């Protein structure tokens, strides 16, 4: 069977950027920035993206295109009979824990998309929006219904394969996403008091920075760039030999960061303009924004446009996670794409249902003081992804023969400029930084 692949440079870019740009940029990035002091968090995040994220993305691309395999198969073929495939296994575990809760939040975006269309939805007070949000996510039925619809859409794209599924829909949806976020920015910037929101995003107050802020910023860099799980590795396995991997990684990173900034600009001027507390946590987007839309010019249009944007971003990321599992089941267990996609989706949806119920009737703090849904998020971004990223960096930096990695980076590139720097970062700064951040994250140091 001929292996599927991306058909064009634009297709690769749209799909990889589609994976990176997601709920992480809009929902997660903005509430973390709100919680962690604004601009200082943003600058540390930016440094992590450039110094840690970008080199790891290049490393994942290198392994993926070199082997043209799923994360486990890739390590098996490069270093047979070693423990390295465990890195791929960690990615499979991360894929299950991220996508199961991601599907639930994806469902939330669909619910808000539908509700924000009705005129009456924009007339409540911020308190009432908090009640609406809590009632919704605690309901045992409706969030599961919306989760099922979201996972159904994810399934429908992935089952069609790379070219006629993932590539086609990413090329269609990603430009739409940029258009909508810019539109919202224009409206947001014309609101009275927008300046205060911009100062919050761009004027750092370093007194707010401690080790926790740094840990969160680094974790967010992994989450937002889709790193440490093998997502980018898997996508790169469908990239043709004529493409420059470093250039593609740089473009994806810039696009992802740009959307995070644009999302911040869409949200914080409005939050400050209406005196809403920026530290509202995960509810920031779902509780405070409807209140903002109700009071802003064109809210009736901007509101649904925003939730449509969020749903699209979530969808193009969800498909990239599902593809990791489908590639693994398809290639290692030799299942057909349809069977692999059905079984993965069903499993993910079942775990996601438990996560959804853990916001309501099954809510307890049985998982290290967290409910199941929060646990899945923390477990994956604070543990699986950085550990996965660490081993990927070590692998390309130290274990992969330099001739191979150098060669792979040269294919499709005009020259070797930057290869040395990337490999040097992967050998030294990247693993060292992950260790420091990881150890302080679990409280060993700092
Ligand atoms: N990066 C996506 C977002 O920001 C989510 C995502 C897709 C992801 N693939 C991933 C997160 C792999 C971690 C690992 O929403």
Coordinates of N, CA, C and O in Angstrom, one line a residue, residues 183-199 264-276 288-300 302-303:
X183 N -10.5 40.3 12.3 CA -11.8 41.0 12.4 C -12.1 41.4 13.8 O -12.4 42.5 14.1
X184 N -12.0 40.4 14.7 CA -12.3 40.7 16.1 C -11.3 41.7 16.7 O -11.7 42.5 17.5
X185 N -10.0 41.5 16.3 CA -9.0 42.5 16.8 C -9.4 43.9 16.5 O -9.2 44.8 17.3
X186 N -9.8 44.1 15.2 CA -10.2 45.5 14.8 C -11.3 46.0 15.7 O -11.2 47.2 16.2
X187 N -12.3 45.2 15.9 CA -13.4 45.7 16.8 C -12.8 46.0 18.2 O -13.1 47.0 18.8
X188 N -12.0 45.0 18.7 CA -11.5 45.2 20.1 C -10.7 46.4 20.3 O -10.8 47.1 21.3
X189 N -9.9 46.7 19.3 CA -8.9 47.9 19.4 C -9.7 49.2 19.4 O -9.1 50.2 19.8
X190 N -10.9 49.2 18.8 CA -11.6 50.5 18.8 C -12.4 50.7 20.0 O -13.1 51.7 20.1
X191 N -12.3 49.8 21.0 CA -13.2 50.0 22.2 C -12.5 51.0 23.1 O -11.3 51.1 23.2
X192 N -13.3 51.7 23.9 CA -12.7 52.7 24.9 C -11.9 51.9 25.9 O -12.3 50.9 26.3
X193 N -10.7 52.5 26.2 CA -9.9 51.8 27.2 C -9.1 50.6 26.7 O -8.5 49.9 27.5
X194 N -9.0 50.5 25.4 CA -8.3 49.3 24.8 C -6.8 49.4 25.3 O -6.2 48.4 25.4
X195 N -6.3 50.6 25.5 CA -4.9 50.8 25.8 C -4.5 50.0 27.1 O -3.4 49.5 27.1
X196 N -5.3 50.0 28.1 CA -5.0 49.3 29.3 C -4.8 47.8 29.1 O -3.9 47.2 29.6
X197 N -5.6 47.2 28.2 CA -5.5 45.8 27.8 C -4.2 45.6 27.1 O -3.5 44.6 27.4
X198 N -3.8 46.5 26.2 CA -2.6 46.3 25.5 C -1.4 46.4 26.4 O -0.4 45.6 26.3
X199 N -1.5 47.3 27.4 CA -0.4 47.4 28.4 C -0.2 46.1 29.1 O 0.9 45.7 29.4
X264 N -4.8 37.4 22.3 CA -4.6 38.3 23.5 C -5.2 39.7 23.2 O -5.9 40.3 24.0
X265 N -4.9 40.2 22.0 CA -5.4 41.5 21.6 C -6.9 41.5 21.4 O -7.6 42.5 21.6
X266 N -7.4 40.3 21.0 CA -8.9 40.3 20.9 C -9.6 40.3 22.2 O -10.7 40.8 22.4
X267 N -8.9 39.7 23.2 CA -9.6 39.5 24.5 C -9.3 40.6 25.6 O -10.2 41.1 26.2
X268 N -8.0 40.9 25.8 CA -7.7 41.8 27.0 C -8.2 43.2 26.9 O -8.7 43.7 27.9
X269 N -8.1 43.9 25.7 CA -8.7 45.2 25.7 C -10.2 45.2 26.2 O -10.6 46.0 27.0
X270 N -10.9 44.2 25.7 CA -12.3 44.2 26.0 C -12.5 43.8 27.5 O -13.3 44.4 28.2
X271 N -11.7 42.9 28.0 CA -11.8 42.6 29.4 C -11.5 43.8 30.3 O -12.3 44.0 31.3
X272 N -10.5 44.6 30.0 CA -10.2 45.8 30.8 C -11.3 46.9 30.6 O -11.6 47.6 31.5
X273 N -11.7 47.0 29.3 CA -12.6 48.0 29.0 C -13.9 47.8 29.8 O -14.6 48.8 30.2
X274 N -14.3 46.6 30.1 CA -15.5 46.3 30.9 C -15.2 46.0 32.3 O -16.1 45.4 33.0
X275 N -14.0 46.2 32.8 CA -13.7 45.9 34.2 C -13.9 44.5 34.6 O -14.4 44.2 35.7
X276 N -13.6 43.6 33.7 CA -13.7 42.2 34.1 C -12.4 41.7 34.6 O -11.3 42.2 34.2
X288 N -16.4 35.4 30.5 CA -16.3 36.8 30.4 C -16.5 37.3 29.0 O -17.1 38.4 28.8
X289 N -16.2 36.5 28.0 CA -16.4 37.0 26.6 C -17.8 37.2 26.2 O -18.1 38.2 25.6
X290 N -18.7 36.3 26.6 CA -20.1 36.6 26.2 C -20.6 37.9 26.8 O -21.3 38.7 26.1
X291 N -20.1 38.2 28.0 CA -20.5 39.5 28.6 C -19.9 40.7 27.8 O -20.5 41.7 27.6
X292 N -18.7 40.4 27.3 CA -18.1 41.5 26.5 C -18.8 41.7 25.1 O -19.1 42.8 24.7
X293 N -19.2 40.5 24.5 CA -19.9 40.6 23.2 C -21.2 41.3 23.4 O -21.6 42.1 22.5
X294 N -21.9 41.1 24.6 CA -23.1 41.8 24.8 C -23.0 43.3 24.8 O -24.0 44.0 24.5
X295 N -21.9 43.8 25.2 CA -21.7 45.2 25.3 C -21.0 45.9 24.2 O -20.9 47.1 24.2
X296 N -20.4 45.1 23.3 CA -19.6 45.7 22.3 C -20.4 45.9 21.0 O -21.4 45.3 20.7
X297 N -19.9 46.9 20.2 CA -20.6 47.1 18.9 C -20.5 45.8 18.0 O -19.4 45.2 18.1
X298 N -21.5 45.5 17.3 CA -21.5 44.3 16.5 C -21.3 43.0 17.2 O -20.9 42.0 16.7
X299 N -21.6 43.0 18.5 CA -21.5 41.8 19.3 C -22.3 40.6 18.8 O -21.8 39.4 18.9
X300 N -23.4 40.9 18.2 CA -24.2 39.8 17.6 C -23.5 39.1 16.5 O -23.8 37.9 16.3
X302 N -19.8 39.4 16.2 CA -18.5 39.1 16.7 C -18.6 37.8 17.6 O -17.7 37.0 17.5
X303 N -19.6 37.7 18.4 CA -19.8 36.6 19.3 C -19.7 35.3 18.6 O -18.8 34.4 18.8

